[in-house]
C-alpha atoms as one frame of an Amber mdcrd trajectory, in Angstrom:
protein
  -3.609 -63.392 -24.357  -3.745 -61.688 -27.565  -6.340 -58.770 -27.755  -8.584
 -59.362 -30.894 -10.707 -56.863 -32.874 -13.466 -58.547 -31.549 -14.585 -60.676
 -28.862 -16.666 -63.775 -30.822 -18.230 -67.720 -30.281 -14.794 -69.730 -30.676
 -17.753 -72.411 -32.247 -18.359 -70.694 -35.184 -14.767 -70.894 -36.846 -14.493
 -74.467 -35.740 -15.322 -76.312 -38.354 -14.610 -79.757 -40.779 -13.523 -81.818
 -38.025 -12.402 -79.284 -35.528  -9.919 -77.161 -37.739 -10.406 -73.431 -37.847
 -11.536 -71.823 -40.998 -10.300 -67.843 -42.097 -12.429 -65.662 -40.232 -12.003
 -61.707 -40.952 -12.382 -60.901 -36.394  -9.194 -62.799 -36.611  -6.643 -60.903
 -38.559  -4.415 -60.352 -35.807  -0.865 -60.989 -37.020  -0.101 -63.713 -34.907
  -3.120 -65.680 -35.904  -1.046 -65.778 -39.807   1.786 -67.223 -38.352   2.248
 -71.103 -39.274   0.710 -73.886 -36.572  -1.022 -70.722 -34.566  -4.942 -70.489
 -34.751  -7.142 -69.887 -32.226  -7.211 -72.910 -30.139  -3.317 -72.200 -29.558
  -4.110 -69.315 -27.416  -3.928 -70.380 -23.636  -5.817 -68.314 -20.371  -2.716
 -67.912 -18.363  -3.542 -68.010 -14.120  -0.856 -65.118 -13.328  -2.443 -62.647
 -14.818  -6.551 -63.626 -15.127  -5.923 -64.344 -11.396  -2.340 -63.016 -10.005
  -1.683 -59.870 -11.826  -6.104 -59.241 -12.365  -8.170 -60.462  -9.774  -6.425
 -61.050  -6.924  -4.944 -57.994  -6.884  -8.064 -55.996  -7.872  -9.798 -57.477
  -4.396  -6.703 -57.320  -2.515  -6.599 -53.495  -3.463 -10.061 -52.667  -1.849
  -9.821 -55.431   0.617  -6.315 -53.451   2.041  -7.791 -49.878   1.975 -11.403
 -51.276   4.170  -8.719 -52.344   6.632  -6.710 -49.385   6.744 -10.729 -47.496
   7.665 -10.651 -49.788  10.130  -7.640 -50.586  12.074  -6.544 -48.564  14.762
  -4.168 -44.873  14.966  -5.751 -41.675  15.368  -4.380 -40.605  11.703  -2.992
 -42.206   8.480   0.016 -42.879   9.547  -0.644 -44.101  13.085  -3.002 -46.333
  10.638  -0.519 -47.916   7.902   1.417 -48.798  10.698  -1.316 -51.037  12.690
  -1.679 -52.474   9.008   1.879 -53.325   8.613   2.232 -54.726  11.911  -0.900
 -57.017  11.406   0.220 -57.789   8.482   3.655 -58.969   9.485   2.829 -60.731
  12.409  -0.080 -62.794  10.422   2.544 -63.694   7.946   4.837 -64.706  10.712
   2.334 -66.765  12.111   1.110 -68.705   9.270   4.936 -69.436   9.147   5.099
 -69.500   4.557   8.508 -69.269   3.010   9.596 -66.135   3.959  10.250 -65.077
  -0.199   6.908 -65.083  -0.309   6.337 -62.636   2.254   4.979 -59.124   1.223
   7.188 -56.531   2.749   5.688 -53.610   4.628   3.401 -51.657   2.007   2.441
 -47.714   1.285  -0.172 -45.736   0.683   0.665 -45.484  -2.801   0.701 -49.537
  -3.540  -2.710 -49.619  -2.930  -4.956 -46.348  -2.193  -6.878 -44.790  -5.141
  -7.950 -41.435  -6.096 -11.369 -40.579  -5.772 -12.264 -41.700  -9.575 -10.741
 -45.031  -9.528 -10.620 -48.624  -7.932  -7.884 -49.658  -5.841  -5.484 -51.889
  -7.245  -2.364 -53.253  -5.426   0.601 -52.266  -7.021   4.541 -52.739  -6.983
   3.607 -56.739  -5.723   5.057 -59.474  -7.821   2.134 -62.237  -8.533   3.906
 -65.218  -6.327   3.608 -62.756  -3.536   0.244 -61.538  -4.552  -0.993 -65.067
  -4.143   0.111 -65.573  -0.672  -1.064 -62.601   0.130  -4.456 -63.491  -0.883
  -4.381 -66.574   2.256  -2.675 -63.862   4.707  -5.646 -61.709   3.848  -7.949
 -64.347   5.471  -6.778 -64.318   8.533  -5.695 -60.580   8.962  -9.470 -60.129
   8.664 -10.481 -62.715  11.448  -8.176 -60.276  13.812 -10.812 -57.467  12.760
 -14.553 -56.722  14.197 -16.888 -58.834  11.757 -20.260 -57.187  13.140 -21.956
 -55.998  10.154 -23.685 -57.607   6.695 -20.811 -55.654   4.675 -17.709 -57.316
   6.624 -19.081 -60.712   6.558 -19.725 -60.423   3.317 -16.384 -59.496   2.890
 -14.813 -61.937   4.883 -16.996 -64.822   3.124 -15.392 -63.452  -0.580 -11.590
 -62.997   0.646 -12.689 -66.713   2.027 -13.713 -68.406  -1.199 -10.771 -66.655
  -2.952  -8.304 -68.534  -1.074 -10.388 -71.765  -1.872 -10.331 -70.961  -5.424
  -6.213 -70.363  -5.425  -5.773 -73.541  -2.965  -7.140 -75.917  -5.046  -5.559
 -74.973  -7.849  -1.659 -74.936  -5.599  -3.057 -78.359  -4.916  -3.604 -79.909
  -8.272  -0.074 -81.558  -9.003  -1.216 -83.820 -12.062  -2.045 -82.406 -15.860
  -6.413 -81.997 -15.164  -7.976 -81.856 -12.517 -10.560 -84.658 -11.623 -14.938
 -83.553 -12.436 -15.202 -82.848  -8.859 -12.791 -80.700  -7.558 -13.299 -79.157
 -10.378 -16.852 -78.317  -9.489 -16.238 -77.457  -6.695 -13.233 -74.639  -7.629
 -15.560 -73.350 -10.012 -18.665 -73.136  -7.509 -16.105 -71.042  -5.347 -15.208
 -68.620  -8.158 -18.363 -68.108  -9.104 -19.624 -67.353  -5.174 -16.724 -65.035
  -5.313 -18.137 -63.143  -7.839 -21.306 -63.234  -6.853 -19.622 -61.237  -3.955
 -17.571 -59.198  -4.829 -20.383 -57.743  -7.512 -22.697 -57.029  -4.325 -19.211
 -55.254  -2.352 -18.982 -53.635  -6.014 -22.177 -51.953  -6.232 -22.695 -51.381
  -1.791 -19.634 -49.084  -2.321 -21.104 -46.808  -5.064 -24.718 -47.024  -3.044
 -23.897 -46.166   0.454 -20.623 -44.175   0.060 -20.166 -43.190  -3.395 -16.827
 -44.509  -3.752 -15.252 -47.052  -6.262 -14.017 -50.160  -4.623 -13.840 -53.583
  -5.178 -13.037 -53.087  -9.340 -15.002 -55.750 -11.071 -13.357 -56.442 -14.745
 -13.612 -58.065 -17.476 -11.321 -60.513 -16.189 -13.695 -61.817 -13.974 -15.595
 -63.099 -17.308 -12.511 -64.356 -18.497 -11.584 -66.038 -15.321 -15.236 -67.971
 -15.082 -13.536 -69.880 -18.541 -10.128 -70.427 -17.070 -12.206 -72.200 -13.667
 -14.180 -74.324 -16.659 -10.824 -75.417 -18.349  -9.343 -76.924 -15.038 -10.529
 -80.335 -16.077  -8.503 -80.898 -19.393  -5.305 -78.885 -18.252  -4.246 -77.562
 -15.101  -2.993 -73.968 -14.420  -0.930 -75.458 -11.970   1.611 -76.894 -15.033
   1.194 -74.588 -16.859   1.959 -71.047 -14.876   4.255 -69.308 -16.100   6.424
 -67.039 -12.822   9.977 -68.358 -13.700   9.727 -66.545 -17.323   7.669 -63.266
 -16.625  10.490 -62.875 -13.509  12.874 -62.697 -16.716  11.636 -60.791 -18.638
  11.582 -58.394 -15.907  15.223 -59.281 -15.479  15.833 -58.444 -19.175  13.780
 -55.185 -18.618  15.714 -54.297 -16.146  19.329 -54.761 -18.179  17.374 -53.436
 -21.140  17.214 -50.298 -19.160  20.361 -50.220 -17.773  22.309 -50.188 -21.060
  20.484 -47.348 -22.806  22.193 -44.830 -20.635  25.249 -42.918 -23.062  24.664
 -45.923 -25.614  24.179 -45.199 -29.203  20.631 -47.066 -30.686  23.207 -48.797
 -33.353  25.350 -50.530 -30.698  22.140 -50.612 -27.640  21.941 -54.636 -28.466
  25.859 -55.328 -28.307  25.612 -53.051 -24.753  22.634 -55.055 -23.659  24.541
 -58.862 -24.481  27.132 -58.121 -23.031  25.363 -57.398 -19.648  23.573 -60.594
 -19.966  26.838 -62.709 -20.557  27.855 -61.326 -17.633  24.500 -61.462 -15.149
  24.213 -65.602 -16.820  27.326 -66.204 -15.266  27.087 -64.727 -12.152  24.062
 -66.861 -12.256  25.371 -70.088 -12.808  27.929 -69.106 -10.378  25.681 -69.270
  -7.889  26.722 -65.427  -6.609  23.469 -63.819  -8.019
């Protein structure tokens, strides 16, 4: 998603039978390319939800659960948390490739002046972890308004994710789209309450509320025209990550002038192994 110089209502530019007029605020170089205009830009589920909202929510959730699972110290509680995660994933019988391995505190715990966020977990696994978290919370005691609302928020996020996963058509019917939007709106409101609760009662940053929560609202509005299920980009994101790893491996002892040649050689080898089903 391209960062424009200023957020502005798109309707101001959609004139003359839908053609976008030249606008000073839309001076990003990408928008000067032939055939590219404001309507070309699309929101994607991977970065808005899986690598955005879901990871912020799961970071706060895991930090909460780390304080509630049994254990006499942090190390013992971390073992209990990973045992709960592993047992829950086995009970759900999800695909092994989508299961989250044992976590480390550094993957979700935050410093004093920062919000917790889940790190170093791929988008596909994050999406599956959203569903797993609901069952993990059911294993813990829900004995307060805070814990009850936290469970309801996890349930709503899981419902939003499930609706999108189950939509195989190019667009979603209006009734299902309304349920999706209502569920996300309820989730966002509960996250606001959880975030304010921690600041007010504990003077702690938890359950970060970012601009992506606003962007996600528009993404949920658009599903009746184009389903994110048929446009998400997990494969291409993984491909870019693999290219980045190859580029990093090509840098050591390589002159800048021949770096591209070294990268292409490694790419050819990796592609050959992939096509031969050896990688």
